[in-house]
Coordinates of C-alpha atoms in Angstrom, one line a residue:
X261 CA 11.0 -4.2 9.0
X262 CA 8.7 -7.2 9.1
X263 CA 9.5 -10.5 7.4
X264 CA 11.9 -9.0 4.9
X265 CA 14.1 -7.7 7.8
X266 CA 14.6 -11.3 8.9
X267 CA 15.6 -12.4 5.4
X268 CA 17.9 -9.5 4.5
X269 CA 21.0 -10.4 6.5
X270 CA 21.5 -13.7 4.6
X271 CA 20.5 -12.1 1.3
X272 CA 23.1 -9.3 1.7
X273 CA 26.0 -11.7 1.7
X274 CA 26.1 -11.5 -2.1
X275 CA 26.5 -7.7 -1.8
X276 CA 29.3 -8.1 0.7
X277 CA 31.2 -10.5 -1.7
X278 CA 30.9 -8.0 -4.5
X279 CA 32.0 -5.0 -2.3
X280 CA 35.1 -6.0 -0.4
X281 CA 35.5 -4.1 2.9
X282 CA 31.7 -3.4 3.3
X283 CA 29.7 -5.3 5.8
X284 CA 25.9 -5.1 6.1
X285 CA 24.6 -5.1 9.6
X286 CA 20.8 -5.6 9.5
X287 CA 18.6 -4.7 12.4
X288 CA 15.1 -6.3 12.0
X289 CA 12.3 -4.6 13.8
X290 CA 8.5 -5.2 13.8
X291 CA 6.4 -2.7 11.8
X292 CA 4.3 -1.8 14.8
X293 CA 7.3 -0.5 16.8
X294 CA 9.4 0.8 13.8
X295 CA 8.0 4.3 13.6
X296 CA 8.8 5.2 17.2
X297 CA 12.2 3.5 17.1
X298 CA 13.2 5.5 14.0
X299 CA 12.0 8.8 15.6
X300 CA 14.2 8.0 18.6
X301 CA 17.1 7.4 16.2
X302 CA 16.5 10.8 14.5
X303 CA 16.5 12.6 17.9
X304 CA 19.7 10.9 19.0
X305 CA 21.6 11.1 15.7
X306 CA 22.4 7.4 16.0
X307 CA 20.4 6.0 13.2
X308 CA 21.5 3.5 10.6
X309 CA 23.2 4.4 7.3
X310 CA 20.4 3.0 5.2
X311 CA 16.8 3.0 6.5
X312 CA 13.7 1.4 5.2
X313 CA 10.6 3.7 5.3
X314 CA 7.0 2.9 4.5
X315 CA 5.9 5.3 1.7
X316 CA 3.5 7.2 4.0
X317 CA 6.3 7.9 6.5
X318 CA 8.6 9.7 4.0
X319 CA 7.2 13.2 4.4
X320 CA 7.4 13.1 8.1
X321 CA 11.1 12.0 8.3
X322 CA 12.1 14.3 5.4
X323 CA 10.4 17.3 7.1
X324 CA 12.4 16.5 10.3
X325 CA 15.6 16.8 8.2
X326 CA 16.5 13.1 8.9
X327 CA 17.0 12.1 5.3
X328 CA 20.0 12.8 3.0
X329 CA 19.2 14.6 -0.2
X330 CA 20.3 12.2 -3.0
X331 CA 20.0 14.7 -5.8
X332 CA 23.7 15.1 -6.4
X333 CA 24.2 11.3 -6.6
X334 CA 21.5 10.6 -9.2
X335 CA 23.9 10.8 -12.2
X336 CA 26.5 8.4 -10.7
X337 CA 23.9 5.8 -9.8
X338 CA 21.6 5.1 -12.8
X339 CA 19.5 2.7 -10.8
X340 CA 18.1 5.8 -8.9
X341 CA 16.7 7.4 -12.0
X342 CA 13.0 8.4 -11.7
X343 CA 12.1 6.9 -15.1
X344 CA 12.9 3.4 -13.6
X345 CA 9.9 3.5 -11.4
X346 CA 6.0 3.6 -11.5
X347 CA 4.5 7.1 -11.4
X348 CA 3.0 6.4 -8.0
X349 CA 6.4 5.5 -6.6
X350 CA 8.2 8.6 -8.0
X351 CA 5.9 10.8 -5.9
X352 CA 7.3 9.2 -2.8
X353 CA 10.9 9.8 -3.8
X354 CA 10.6 13.6 -3.5
X355 CA 10.2 16.1 -0.8
X356 CA 10.6 19.9 -1.2
X357 CA 12.6 19.5 -4.5
X358 CA 14.9 16.9 -2.9
X359 CA 15.3 13.3 -3.6
X360 CA 15.0 11.6 -0.2
X361 CA 14.6 7.9 -1.1
X362 CA 14.6 5.2 -3.8
X363 CA 11.7 2.8 -4.2
X364 CA 12.8 -0.7 -2.9
X365 CA 9.6 -2.7 -3.5
X366 CA 6.2 -1.9 -4.6
X367 CA 2.8 -2.8 -3.2
X368 CA -0.8 -2.1 -4.1
X369 CA -4.3 -3.5 -3.4
X370 CA -6.4 -5.6 -5.8
X371 CA -9.6 -7.6 -5.5
X372 CA -9.3 -11.2 -4.3
X373 CA -12.3 -13.2 -5.3
X374 CA -13.7 -16.8 -5.3
X375 CA -14.3 -17.5 -9.0
X376 CA -16.6 -20.4 -8.2
X377 CA -18.9 -18.5 -5.9
X378 CA -19.1 -15.4 -8.1
X379 CA -20.0 -17.7 -11.0
X380 CA -22.9 -19.1 -9.0
X381 CA -24.0 -15.5 -8.4
X382 CA -24.1 -14.8 -12.1
X383 CA -20.6 -13.2 -12.5
X384 CA -18.2 -15.0 -14.9
X385 CA -15.4 -12.6 -13.9
X386 CA -14.6 -10.0 -11.2
X387 CA -16.7 -6.8 -11.0
X388 CA -15.3 -4.1 -13.2
X389 CA -17.2 -1.0 -12.0
X390 CA -18.5 0.4 -8.7
X391 CA -22.1 -0.6 -9.8
X392 CA -21.0 -4.1 -10.6
X393 CA -19.1 -4.4 -7.3
X394 CA -22.1 -3.3 -5.3
X395 CA -24.5 -5.5 -7.3
X396 CA -22.3 -8.6 -7.0
X397 CA -21.6 -8.0 -3.3
X398 CA -25.3 -7.5 -2.5
X399 CA -26.2 -10.8 -4.4
X400 CA -23.5 -12.6 -2.4
X401 CA -24.7 -11.1 0.9
X402 CA -28.2 -12.2 0.2
X403 CA -27.2 -15.9 0.2
X404 CA -28.2 -16.2 3.9
X405 CA -27.3 -15.5 7.5
X406 CA -23.5 -15.0 8.1
X407 CA -22.9 -14.4 4.4
X408 CA -21.3 -11.2 3.2
X409 CA -20.4 -9.8 -0.2
X410 CA -17.2 -7.8 0.3
X411 CA -14.9 -7.8 3.3
X412 CA -13.6 -4.3 4.0
X413 CA -11.0 -4.1 6.8
X414 CA -12.2 -1.1 8.8
X415 CA -8.7 -0.7 10.3
X416 CA -7.1 -0.3 6.9
X417 CA -6.6 3.5 6.6
X418 CA -5.9 3.5 2.8
X419 CA -9.2 1.9 1.6
X420 CA -11.3 5.1 2.0
X421 CA -8.7 7.0 0.1
X422 CA -8.7 4.4 -2.7
X423 CA -12.5 4.9 -3.2
X424 CA -12.0 8.6 -3.1
X425 CA -9.3 8.6 -5.8
X426 CA -11.5 6.3 -7.9
X427 CA -14.2 8.9 -7.7
X428 CA -11.9 11.7 -8.9
X429 CA -10.8 13.1 -5.6
X430 CA -7.5 15.0 -5.4
X431 CA -5.9 17.0 -2.6
X432 CA -4.2 20.3 -3.3
X433 CA -1.4 20.2 -0.8
X434 CA 0.5 23.0 -2.5
X435 CA -2.3 25.4 -1.6
X436 CA -2.8 23.7 1.8
X437 CA -6.2 22.4 0.9
X438 CA -7.1 18.8 1.6
X439 CA -10.4 19.0 -0.3
X440 CA -12.2 16.7 2.1
X441 CA -15.3 18.8 1.7
X442 CA -15.4 18.2 -2.1
X443 CA -18.3 16.2 -3.6
X444 CA -15.9 13.6 -4.9
X445 CA -14.6 12.8 -1.4
X446 CA -18.0 12.9 0.2
X447 CA -19.6 10.6 -2.4
X448 CA -16.8 8.1 -2.0
X449 CA -17.1 7.9 1.8
X450 CA -20.9 7.5 1.4
X451 CA -20.3 4.6 -1.0
X452 CA -17.8 3.1 1.4
X453 CA -20.1 3.3 4.4
X454 CA -23.1 2.0 2.5
X455 CA -21.6 -1.5 2.4
X456 CA -21.8 -1.6 6.2
X457 CA -25.1 0.1 6.5
X458 CA -26.7 -2.3 4.0
X459 CA -25.2 -5.4 5.7
X460 CA -23.0 -6.2 2.7
X461 CA -19.8 -5.9 4.7
X462 CA -19.4 -7.1 8.3
X463 CA -19.2 -4.3 10.9
X464 CA -17.4 -6.5 13.4
X465 CA -14.0 -8.0 12.7
X466 CA -15.5 -11.5 12.5
X467 CA -13.5 -14.6 11.6
X468 CA -10.1 -14.6 10.1
X469 CA -10.3 -13.5 6.4
X470 CA -8.5 -16.6 5.1
X471 CA -11.0 -18.8 6.9
X472 CA -13.9 -16.7 5.7
X473 CA -12.6 -16.8 2.1
X474 CA -12.1 -20.6 2.4
X475 CA -15.7 -21.3 3.7
X476 CA -17.2 -18.8 1.3
X477 CA -18.8 -16.5 3.8
X478 CA -16.6 -13.6 2.5
X479 CA -15.9 -14.4 -1.2
X480 CA -14.4 -10.9 -2.0
X481 CA -11.9 -8.7 -0.3
X482 CA -9.1 -6.2 -1.1
X483 CA -5.5 -6.9 -0.2
X484 CA -1.9 -6.8 -1.3
X485 CA 0.5 -9.4 -2.8
X486 CA 1.4 -11.0 0.5
X487 CA -2.0 -12.7 0.6
X488 CA -1.1 -14.9 -2.4
X489 CA 1.3 -17.1 -0.4
X490 CA -0.9 -17.0 2.7
X491 CA -4.0 -18.4 0.8
X492 CA -1.8 -21.0 -1.0
X493 CA -0.3 -22.1 2.4
X494 CA -3.4 -21.9 4.6
X495 CA -6.1 -22.9 2.0
X496 CA -4.5 -25.2 -0.5
X497 CA -7.9 -26.8 -1.2
X498 CA -8.9 -23.5 -3.0
X499 CA -6.4 -24.0 -5.8
X500 CA -8.1 -23.0 -9.0
X501 CA -11.2 -21.6 -7.3
X502 CA -9.9 -18.1 -6.6
X503 CA -8.1 -15.3 -8.5
X504 CA -7.2 -11.6 -8.3
X505 CA -8.4 -8.7 -10.4
X506 CA -7.7 -5.0 -10.7
X507 CA -9.8 -2.6 -8.7
X508 CA -13.3 -1.5 -9.9
X509 CA -13.7 1.7 -11.9
X510 CA -15.7 4.8 -11.1
X511 CA -13.9 7.7 -12.8
X512 CA -10.7 5.6 -12.6
X513 CA -9.7 2.3 -11.1
X514 CA -6.9 3.9 -9.0
X515 CA -5.4 1.8 -6.1
X516 CA -2.8 2.7 -3.5
X517 CA 0.9 2.8 -4.1
X518 CA 2.4 1.2 -1.0
X519 CA 5.7 -0.6 -0.4
X520 CA 8.9 0.8 1.0
X521 CA 11.7 3.1 0.0
X522 CA 15.4 3.0 1.0
X523 CA 16.8 6.3 2.3
X524 CA 20.1 7.4 3.8
X525 CA 20.1 9.0 7.3
X526 CA 21.5 12.5 7.3
X527 CA 23.7 11.4 10.2
X528 CA 25.3 8.5 8.2
X529 CA 29.1 8.3 8.4
X530 CA 29.3 5.9 5.4
X531 CA 27.3 7.6 2.7
X532 CA 29.4 5.9 -0.1
X533 CA 28.7 2.4 1.3
X534 CA 25.0 3.3 1.7
X535 CA 24.7 4.5 -1.9
X536 CA 26.2 1.3 -3.2
X537 CA 23.9 -0.8 -1.1
X538 CA 20.8 1.0 -2.3
X539 CA 22.0 0.8 -5.9
X540 CA 22.5 -3.0 -5.4
X541 CA 19.0 -3.5 -3.9
X542 CA 17.4 -1.6 -6.7
X543 CA 19.2 -3.4 -9.5
X544 CA 16.8 -5.4 -11.7
X545 CA 18.5 -8.8 -11.2
X546 CA 18.6 -8.2 -7.4
X547 CA 15.0 -7.3 -7.4
X548 CA 14.0 -10.5 -9.1
X549 CA 16.1 -12.5 -6.7
X550 CA 14.6 -10.7 -3.8
X551 CA 11.1 -11.4 -5.2
X552 CA 11.9 -15.1 -5.1
X553 CA 13.2 -14.8 -1.6
X554 CA 10.6 -12.6 0.0
X555 CA 7.6 -12.4 -2.4
X556 CA 7.7 -8.6 -2.4
X557 CA 7.0 -7.0 -5.8
X558 CA 9.8 -5.2 -7.7
X559 CA 9.8 -1.4 -7.8
X560 CA 11.7 -1.3 -11.1
X561 CA 9.3 -1.3 -14.0
X562 CA 11.9 -3.1 -16.1
X563 CA 11.7 -6.1 -13.7
X564 CA 8.1 -6.5 -14.6
X565 CA 9.1 -7.3 -18.2
X566 CA 10.8 -10.5 -17.0
X567 CA 9.0 -13.7 -18.0
X568 CA 8.5 -14.7 -14.4
X569 CA 6.4 -11.6 -13.9
X570 CA 4.5 -11.9 -17.2
X571 CA 3.7 -15.6 -17.1
X572 CA 2.4 -15.6 -13.5
X573 CA -1.3 -14.4 -13.8
X574 CA -1.3 -13.2 -10.2
X575 CA 1.8 -11.1 -10.6
X576 CA 0.5 -9.8 -14.0
X577 CA -2.6 -8.4 -12.3
X578 CA -0.5 -6.5 -9.7
X579 CA 1.7 -5.2 -12.5
X580 CA -1.4 -3.9 -14.3
X581 CA -2.8 -2.3 -11.2
X582 CA 0.6 -0.6 -10.4
X583 CA 0.2 1.4 -13.6
X584 CA -2.7 3.3 -11.9
X585 CA -1.8 4.0 -8.3
X586 CA -1.4 6.9 -5.8
X587 CA 0.5 7.0 -2.6
X588 CA -1.0 8.3 0.7
X589 CA -1.2 12.1 0.8
X590 CA 2.4 13.3 0.9
X591 CA 2.2 15.3 4.1
X592 CA 3.9 14.6 7.4
X593 CA 0.4 14.6 9.0
X594 CA -0.9 11.8 6.9
X595 CA -0.9 9.2 9.6
X596 CA -2.8 11.4 12.0
X597 CA -5.3 12.5 9.3
X598 CA -5.9 8.9 8.3
X599 CA -6.6 7.7 11.8
X600 CA -9.0 10.6 12.3
X601 CA -10.9 9.6 9.2
X602 CA -11.2 6.0 10.5
X603 CA -12.5 7.3 13.8
X604 CA -15.2 9.3 12.1
X605 CA -16.1 6.4 9.7
X606 CA -16.5 4.1 12.8
X607 CA -19.0 6.6 14.3
X608 CA -21.0 6.4 11.0
X609 CA -20.8 2.6 10.4
X610 CA -21.1 1.4 14.0
X611 CA -22.6 4.4 15.9
X612 CA -25.1 5.4 13.2
X613 CA -23.9 9.0 13.1
X614 CA -24.8 11.4 10.3
X615 CA -22.4 11.1 7.4
X616 CA -22.5 14.8 6.4
X617 CA -21.9 16.0 10.0
X618 CA -19.0 13.6 10.6
X619 CA -17.3 14.5 7.3
X620 CA -17.7 18.2 8.1
X621 CA -16.0 17.7 11.5
X622 CA -13.3 15.6 10.0
X623 CA -12.5 18.2 7.3
X624 CA -12.1 20.9 9.9
X625 CA -9.9 18.6 12.1
X626 CA -7.7 17.6 9.2
X627 CA -7.3 21.1 7.9
X628 CA -6.2 22.3 11.3
X629 CA -3.6 19.5 11.4
X630 CA -1.8 20.7 8.3
X631 CA -2.1 24.3 9.4
X632 CA -0.3 23.7 12.7

C-alpha cells in the first residue's frame, strides 16, 4: 500500500536473485481503497500469497479466517520470533492464540515543534507533561489572531486513544468491556476537547500543516516519521529551527503503535515462498536497506542498535517512543468504534454538545458493536 508499494517491486529484485525460481509480483494499491479490495480478495479466495495489513486491520481479517496461522513455522524462521519486536508490535502479531502476521515496519506518533518559537514562549525544550503541553500551547495561542498552540488532526482516529492511554485507560477485551465509561477515558476526552473549546487548537481544518508549521501559526503538532522528509523537502528554510520529542506524560507517555504487518493469506498456494519473502523483509540488514529506500522505521529492535539509527536524533526520538506504545484496540470492530468516537467528539468540539452525554451514548454504541 501507499508509497512503499511503488518502491517494493524494484527492491524485491535482491530477494529474487537470492531465491532462484521465486518471482515477486507486487500489486501497489492506495491505502484508501486497500481495505475493501482485500475484503473482496478474501471473499473470492483469490488473494495474494503475502499481504500487507495495517495493524488495526489484523483482528478483522484474522477473525474472517483469511490469515494463515504461522505458529508451526516460528522455529524454522528465527526472524519471526516475538522477542525481535517491540511489545506494542507483538500484540498485533497474535489473534486467538494464533500468530497471524509478522511486523514489517513500525510507526508511532511524537511531537513536532518549532524550537525557536517555543523558546520565545519561555520553553527551552518540548513540553514533558500534560500540564506543560497545555501551558505552552495556551501561551502560543495567545500570540494573536490566527495563532494556535497545538494542531490536533480531528480526523486522526488514534489521537483520542493516545491521550486515554496516557491517562491510564485500558480496555478489557477478554471480558468484552471497552471501559469507555471509566474515569480515565472520560478525563482524557475532556482534556482532548478542551484544546478546541479554549481556542488553543483550530476547529476547522485550516491551512496545510507544513505551511502553518513554516509560518509559525501552528508551532506544535503530533505526527509520524513520514513528516521528517516532508518538512525537509517542503520547508528547507526551517533547518535547525524544529525538532521532535516524545509524547507528554500524564500517568505514562504512551503513544500509538502503528505500522504494518506481513501476513500470508489462508488461500495461498505458495506458502513456502511467502514464508521466505516475509523472513527476508524482516531481516535486520533488509530492514536497514528498506529504511534508506522508503524512510519507514524498522520493526526489528536489533535494527535500532545500528549507528544510523542511534546517531540520527530524529530517529532516536522515534526509537525512544516505540518503547512505550500500544496498538489500536485489538478487536475486529476497532475501525467502526474509532469512527463513532470521532463523530461524537465533533459534536462536542464543533456542535457544543455536552461531553458527558456524548460519551455515555458513545459507550453504549461501542459496547453494542462488540456484542453483535
